[in-house]
Tab-separated table of C-alpha atoms and ligand atoms in Angstrom:
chain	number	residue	atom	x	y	z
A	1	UNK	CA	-7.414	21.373	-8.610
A	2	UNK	CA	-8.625	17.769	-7.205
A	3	UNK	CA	-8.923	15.234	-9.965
A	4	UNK	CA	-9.489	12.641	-8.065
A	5	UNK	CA	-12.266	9.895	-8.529
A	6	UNK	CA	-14.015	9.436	-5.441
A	7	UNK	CA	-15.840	6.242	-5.166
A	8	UNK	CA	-18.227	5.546	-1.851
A	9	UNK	CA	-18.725	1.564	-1.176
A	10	UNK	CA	-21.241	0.262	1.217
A	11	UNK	CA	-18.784	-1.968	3.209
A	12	UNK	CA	-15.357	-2.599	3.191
A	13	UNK	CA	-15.884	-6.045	1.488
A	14	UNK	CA	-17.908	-4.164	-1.036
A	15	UNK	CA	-14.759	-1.636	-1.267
A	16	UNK	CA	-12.420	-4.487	-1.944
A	17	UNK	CA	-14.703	-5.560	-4.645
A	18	UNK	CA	-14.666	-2.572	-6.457
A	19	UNK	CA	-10.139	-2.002	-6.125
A	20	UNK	CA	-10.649	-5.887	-7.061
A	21	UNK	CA	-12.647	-5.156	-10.074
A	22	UNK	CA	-9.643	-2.563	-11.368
A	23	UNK	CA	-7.172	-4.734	-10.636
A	24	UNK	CA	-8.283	-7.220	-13.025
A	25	UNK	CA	-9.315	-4.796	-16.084
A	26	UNK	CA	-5.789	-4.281	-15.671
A	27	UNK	CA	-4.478	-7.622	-15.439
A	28	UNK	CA	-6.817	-8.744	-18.544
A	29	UNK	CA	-5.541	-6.454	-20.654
A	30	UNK	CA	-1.732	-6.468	-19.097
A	31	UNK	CA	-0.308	-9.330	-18.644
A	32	UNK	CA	3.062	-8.519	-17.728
A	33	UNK	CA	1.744	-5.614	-15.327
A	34	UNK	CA	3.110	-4.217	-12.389
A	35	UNK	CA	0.997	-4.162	-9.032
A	36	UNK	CA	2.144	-1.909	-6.670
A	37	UNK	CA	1.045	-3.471	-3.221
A	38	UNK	CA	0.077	-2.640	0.408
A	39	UNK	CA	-0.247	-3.986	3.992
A	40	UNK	CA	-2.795	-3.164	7.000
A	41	UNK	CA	-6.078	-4.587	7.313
A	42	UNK	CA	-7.540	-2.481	4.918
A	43	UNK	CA	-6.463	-4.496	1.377
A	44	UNK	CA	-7.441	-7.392	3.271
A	45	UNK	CA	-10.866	-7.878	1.467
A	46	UNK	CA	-9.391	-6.705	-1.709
A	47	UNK	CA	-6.699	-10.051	-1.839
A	48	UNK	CA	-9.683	-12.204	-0.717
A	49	UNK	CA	-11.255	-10.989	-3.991
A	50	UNK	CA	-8.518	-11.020	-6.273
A	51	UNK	CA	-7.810	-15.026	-4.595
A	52	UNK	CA	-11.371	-15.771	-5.314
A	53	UNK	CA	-10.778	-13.844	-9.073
A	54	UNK	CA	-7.526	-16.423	-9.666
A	55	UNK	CA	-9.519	-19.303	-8.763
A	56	UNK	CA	-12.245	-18.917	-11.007
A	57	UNK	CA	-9.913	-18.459	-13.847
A	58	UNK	CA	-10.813	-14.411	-13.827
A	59	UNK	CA	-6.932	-13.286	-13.312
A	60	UNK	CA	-3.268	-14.694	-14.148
A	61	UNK	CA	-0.557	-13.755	-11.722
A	62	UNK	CA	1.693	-15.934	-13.475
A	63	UNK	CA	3.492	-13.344	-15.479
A	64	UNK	CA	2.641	-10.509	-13.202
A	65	UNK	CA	5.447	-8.505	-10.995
A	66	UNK	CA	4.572	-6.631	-7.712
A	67	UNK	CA	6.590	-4.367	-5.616
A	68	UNK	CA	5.585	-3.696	-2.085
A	69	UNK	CA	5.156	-0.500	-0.440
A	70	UNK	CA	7.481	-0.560	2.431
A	71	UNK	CA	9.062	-3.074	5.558
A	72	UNK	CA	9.716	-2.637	8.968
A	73	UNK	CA	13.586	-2.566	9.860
A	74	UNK	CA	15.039	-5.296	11.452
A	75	UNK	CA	12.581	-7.391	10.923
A	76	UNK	CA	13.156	-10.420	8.822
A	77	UNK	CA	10.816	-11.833	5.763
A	78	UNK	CA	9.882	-15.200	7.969
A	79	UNK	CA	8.636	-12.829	11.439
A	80	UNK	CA	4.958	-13.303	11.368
A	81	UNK	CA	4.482	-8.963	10.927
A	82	UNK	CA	6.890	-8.577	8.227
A	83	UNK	CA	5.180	-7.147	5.282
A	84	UNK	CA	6.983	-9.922	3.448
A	85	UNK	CA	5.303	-12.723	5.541
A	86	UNK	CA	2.158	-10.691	5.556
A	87	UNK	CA	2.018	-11.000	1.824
A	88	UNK	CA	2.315	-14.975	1.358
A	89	UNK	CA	0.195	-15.188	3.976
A	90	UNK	CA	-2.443	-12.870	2.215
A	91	UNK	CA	-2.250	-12.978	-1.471
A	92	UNK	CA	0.875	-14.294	-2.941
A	93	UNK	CA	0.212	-18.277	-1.146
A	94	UNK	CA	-2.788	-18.436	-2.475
A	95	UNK	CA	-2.627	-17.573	-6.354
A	96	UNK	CA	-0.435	-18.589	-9.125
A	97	UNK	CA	2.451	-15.771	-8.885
A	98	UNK	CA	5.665	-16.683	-9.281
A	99	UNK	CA	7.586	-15.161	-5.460
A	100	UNK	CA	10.543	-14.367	-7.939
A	101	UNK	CA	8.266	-11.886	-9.210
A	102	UNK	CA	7.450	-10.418	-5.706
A	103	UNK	CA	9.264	-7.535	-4.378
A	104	UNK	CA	9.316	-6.278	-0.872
A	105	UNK	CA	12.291	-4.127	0.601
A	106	UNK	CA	14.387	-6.264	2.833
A	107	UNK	CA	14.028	-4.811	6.222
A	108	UNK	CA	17.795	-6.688	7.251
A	109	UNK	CA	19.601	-4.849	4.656
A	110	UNK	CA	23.248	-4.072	5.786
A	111	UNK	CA	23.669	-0.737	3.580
A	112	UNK	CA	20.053	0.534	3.388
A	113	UNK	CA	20.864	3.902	1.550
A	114	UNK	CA	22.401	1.293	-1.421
A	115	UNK	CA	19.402	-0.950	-0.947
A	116	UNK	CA	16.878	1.956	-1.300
A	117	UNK	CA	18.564	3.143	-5.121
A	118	UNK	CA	18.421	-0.912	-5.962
A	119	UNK	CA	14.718	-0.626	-5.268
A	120	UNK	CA	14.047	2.444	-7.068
A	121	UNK	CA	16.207	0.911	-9.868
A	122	UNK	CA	14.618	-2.499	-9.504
A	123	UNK	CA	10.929	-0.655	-10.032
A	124	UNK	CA	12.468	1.519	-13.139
A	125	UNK	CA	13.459	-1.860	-14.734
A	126	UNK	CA	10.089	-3.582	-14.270
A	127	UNK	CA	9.074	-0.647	-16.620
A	128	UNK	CA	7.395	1.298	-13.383
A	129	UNK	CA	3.908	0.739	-11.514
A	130	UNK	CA	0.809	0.507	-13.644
A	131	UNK	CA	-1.331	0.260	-10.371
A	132	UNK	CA	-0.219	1.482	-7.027
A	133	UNK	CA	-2.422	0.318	-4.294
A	134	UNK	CA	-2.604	2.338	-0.829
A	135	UNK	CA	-3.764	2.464	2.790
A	136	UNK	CA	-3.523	5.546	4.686
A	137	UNK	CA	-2.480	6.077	8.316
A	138	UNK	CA	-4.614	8.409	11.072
A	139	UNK	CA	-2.007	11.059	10.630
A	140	UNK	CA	-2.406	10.651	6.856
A	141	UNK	CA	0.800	8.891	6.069
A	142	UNK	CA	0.913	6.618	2.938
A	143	UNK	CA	3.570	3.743	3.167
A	144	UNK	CA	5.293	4.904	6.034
A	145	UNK	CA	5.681	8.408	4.787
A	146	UNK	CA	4.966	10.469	8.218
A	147	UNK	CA	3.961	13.611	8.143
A	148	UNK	CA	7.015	15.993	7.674
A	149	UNK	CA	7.892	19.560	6.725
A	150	UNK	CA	8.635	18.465	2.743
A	151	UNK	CA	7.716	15.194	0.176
A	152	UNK	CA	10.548	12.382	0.291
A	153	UNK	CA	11.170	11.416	-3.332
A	154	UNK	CA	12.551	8.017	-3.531
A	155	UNK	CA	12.653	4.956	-1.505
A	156	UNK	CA	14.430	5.573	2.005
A	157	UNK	CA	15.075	4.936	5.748
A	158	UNK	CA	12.416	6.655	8.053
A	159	UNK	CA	11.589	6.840	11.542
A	160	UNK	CA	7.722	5.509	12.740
A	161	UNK	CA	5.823	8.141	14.803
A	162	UNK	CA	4.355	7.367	18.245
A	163	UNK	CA	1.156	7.868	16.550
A	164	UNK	CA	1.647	4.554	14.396
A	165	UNK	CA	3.442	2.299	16.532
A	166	UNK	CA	0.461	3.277	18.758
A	167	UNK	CA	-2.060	2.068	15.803
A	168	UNK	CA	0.183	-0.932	15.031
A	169	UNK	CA	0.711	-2.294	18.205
A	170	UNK	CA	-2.150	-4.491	18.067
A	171	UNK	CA	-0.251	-6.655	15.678
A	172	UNK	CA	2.219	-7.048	18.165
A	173	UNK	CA	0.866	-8.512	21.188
A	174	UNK	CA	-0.446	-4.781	21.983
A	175	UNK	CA	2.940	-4.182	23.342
A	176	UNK	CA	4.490	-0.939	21.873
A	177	UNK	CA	7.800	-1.777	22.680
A	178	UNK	CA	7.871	-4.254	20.234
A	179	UNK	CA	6.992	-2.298	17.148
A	180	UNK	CA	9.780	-1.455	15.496
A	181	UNK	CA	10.786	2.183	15.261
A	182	UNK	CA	12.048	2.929	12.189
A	183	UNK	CA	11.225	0.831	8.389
A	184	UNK	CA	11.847	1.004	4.742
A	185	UNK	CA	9.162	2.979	2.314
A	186	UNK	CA	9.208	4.030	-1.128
A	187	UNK	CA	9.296	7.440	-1.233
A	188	UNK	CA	6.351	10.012	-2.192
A	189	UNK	CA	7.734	10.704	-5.700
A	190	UNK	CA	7.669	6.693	-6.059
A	191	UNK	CA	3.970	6.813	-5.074
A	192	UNK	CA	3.497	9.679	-7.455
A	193	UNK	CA	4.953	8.011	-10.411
A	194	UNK	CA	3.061	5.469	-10.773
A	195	UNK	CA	-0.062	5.251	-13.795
A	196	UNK	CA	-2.591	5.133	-11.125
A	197	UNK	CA	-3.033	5.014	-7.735
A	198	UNK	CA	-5.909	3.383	-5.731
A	199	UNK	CA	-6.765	4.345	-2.273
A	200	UNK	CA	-8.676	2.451	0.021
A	201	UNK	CA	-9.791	3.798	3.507
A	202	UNK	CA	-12.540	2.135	5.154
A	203	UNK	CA	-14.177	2.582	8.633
A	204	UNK	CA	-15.032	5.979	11.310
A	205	UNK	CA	-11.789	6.317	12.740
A	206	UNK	CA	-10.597	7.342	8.997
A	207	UNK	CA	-13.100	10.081	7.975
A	208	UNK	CA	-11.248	12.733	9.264
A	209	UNK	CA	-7.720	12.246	7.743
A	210	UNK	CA	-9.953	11.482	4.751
A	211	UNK	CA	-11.722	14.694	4.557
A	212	UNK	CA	-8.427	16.541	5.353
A	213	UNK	CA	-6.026	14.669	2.965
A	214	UNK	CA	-8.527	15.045	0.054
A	215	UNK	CA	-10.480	18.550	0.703
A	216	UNK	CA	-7.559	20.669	2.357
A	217	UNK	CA	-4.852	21.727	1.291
A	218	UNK	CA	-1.930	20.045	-0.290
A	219	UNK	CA	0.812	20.210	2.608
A	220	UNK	CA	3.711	17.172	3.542
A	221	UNK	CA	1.868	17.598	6.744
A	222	UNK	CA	-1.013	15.011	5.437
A	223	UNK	CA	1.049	13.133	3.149
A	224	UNK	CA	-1.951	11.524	1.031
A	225	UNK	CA	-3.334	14.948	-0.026
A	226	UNK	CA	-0.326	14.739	-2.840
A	227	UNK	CA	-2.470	12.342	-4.064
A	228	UNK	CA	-5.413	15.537	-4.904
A	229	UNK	CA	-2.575	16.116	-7.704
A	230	UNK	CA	-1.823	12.908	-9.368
A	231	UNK	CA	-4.003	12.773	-12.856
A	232	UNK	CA	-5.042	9.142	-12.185
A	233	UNK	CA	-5.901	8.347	-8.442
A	234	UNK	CA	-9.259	6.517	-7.475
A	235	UNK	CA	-10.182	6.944	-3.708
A	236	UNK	CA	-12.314	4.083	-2.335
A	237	UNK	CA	-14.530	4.742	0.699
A	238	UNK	CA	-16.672	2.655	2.792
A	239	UNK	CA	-19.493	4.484	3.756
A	240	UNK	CA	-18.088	5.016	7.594
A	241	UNK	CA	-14.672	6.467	5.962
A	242	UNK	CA	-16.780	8.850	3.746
A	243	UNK	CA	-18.793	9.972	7.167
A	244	UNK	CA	-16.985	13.300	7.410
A	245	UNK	CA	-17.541	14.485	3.685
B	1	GLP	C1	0.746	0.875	8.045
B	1	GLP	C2	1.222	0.705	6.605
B	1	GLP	C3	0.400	1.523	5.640
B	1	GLP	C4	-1.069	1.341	5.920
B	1	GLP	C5	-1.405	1.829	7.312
B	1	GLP	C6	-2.861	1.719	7.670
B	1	GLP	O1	1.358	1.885	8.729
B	1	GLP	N1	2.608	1.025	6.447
B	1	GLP	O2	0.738	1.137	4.315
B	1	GLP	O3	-1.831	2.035	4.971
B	1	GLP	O4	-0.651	1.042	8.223
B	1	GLP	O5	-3.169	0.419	8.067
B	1	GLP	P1	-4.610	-0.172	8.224
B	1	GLP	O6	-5.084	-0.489	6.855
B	1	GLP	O7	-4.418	-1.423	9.041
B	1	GLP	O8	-5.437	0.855	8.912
């Protein structure tokens, strides 16, 4: 049984709009919310919203916590493709939060398996995700939950496929060999716990792992198609991502 709410945006920009325009029902009437974030160039137009939304009074970050995704391992928060650095630069610069308030994993944690409970404890404390915002990889993979033979629950270590260090090289000078080959992601069950989930996907080269993660079948080979059986998930398309439907 699918009960997700598919929604089918012109452009990206006009994607970001409408995860924008959730984001701040929930922030109006939440003050003290918890955002559950995401990297990639997809949320990109979605922060340039919610920046434009805090500048015209719209939304308050200043009593609202977030809680990344995932990080890259080894990498630390000032490298320009951390996932920390890639969030000052992209939301949290340019609106009133308060960076106490942010939460990232640290990709230069000594005892990761330690580090991953802390996070799951940290997010447990916060009182859990009210949104959780997503990408999702060509092989389907949301955070940096590859495609594997079962669901990972919580927060943990994983290795990066060829597949996307391939797709993330061109944040790296297009050399491979500099994407690092193994990060820190909350887990599936994190994902899963949250009070909604949004999904963005936007252009061609996604309508495929689109179609398959939310028509076929439910199978830790697609990671995203969990998402066909959480009660509160909102896929946004642009029209391009929605081609294969
Ligand atoms: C990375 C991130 C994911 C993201 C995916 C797609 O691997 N860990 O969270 O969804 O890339 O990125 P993009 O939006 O750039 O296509």
């Amino acid at each position: 049984m699918i009960h997700n709410q598919i929604i089918i945006a012109k452009t990206p920009e006009s994607a970001g709009r409408c995860a924008a325009q959730h984001f701040r029902a929930l922030m109006q009437t939440k003050p003290y919310c918890v955002l559950g974030l995401a990297t990639g160039s997809t949320p990109i137009p979605l922060y340039r919203e919610l920046i434009a939304m805090n500048q015209r009074g719209e939304i308050d970050f200043s009593t609202v916590r977030t809680v990344n995704l995932d990080e890259y391992k080894g990498l630390s928060p000032e490298h320009e493709q951390s996932y920390r650095y890639f969030m000052n630069d992209n939301l949290f610069n340019h609106v009133n939060i308060n960076k106490a308030n942010t939460f990232v994993p640290n990709g230069l944690a000594a005892d990761v398996g330690a580090f991953c409970l802390e996070y799951e404890k940290k997010i447990e404390e916060l009182g859990g995700i009210d949104i959780q915002l997503l990408g999702i990889g060509h092989d389907g993979h949301i955070g940096f939950n590859e495609p594997d033979s079962f669901f990972p629950k919580i927060t943990h270590e994983t290795q990066l496929t060829e597949m996307t260090r391939e797709a993330n090289k061109r944040f790296f000078d297009g050399d491979i060999g500099k994407v690092p080959t193994a990060a820190i992601t909350m887990g599936i069950g994190t994902v899963m716990a949250a009070r909604k989930v949004i999904l963005i996907a936007t252009g061609k080269d996604k309508a495929e792992i689109v179609k398959k993660s939310f028509f076929g079948p439910v199978d830790p080979q697609v990671p995203a198609s969990i998402l066909q059986l959480h009660k509160n998930c909102v896929v946004i398309l642009d029209e391009e991502a929605a081609g294969a439907l």
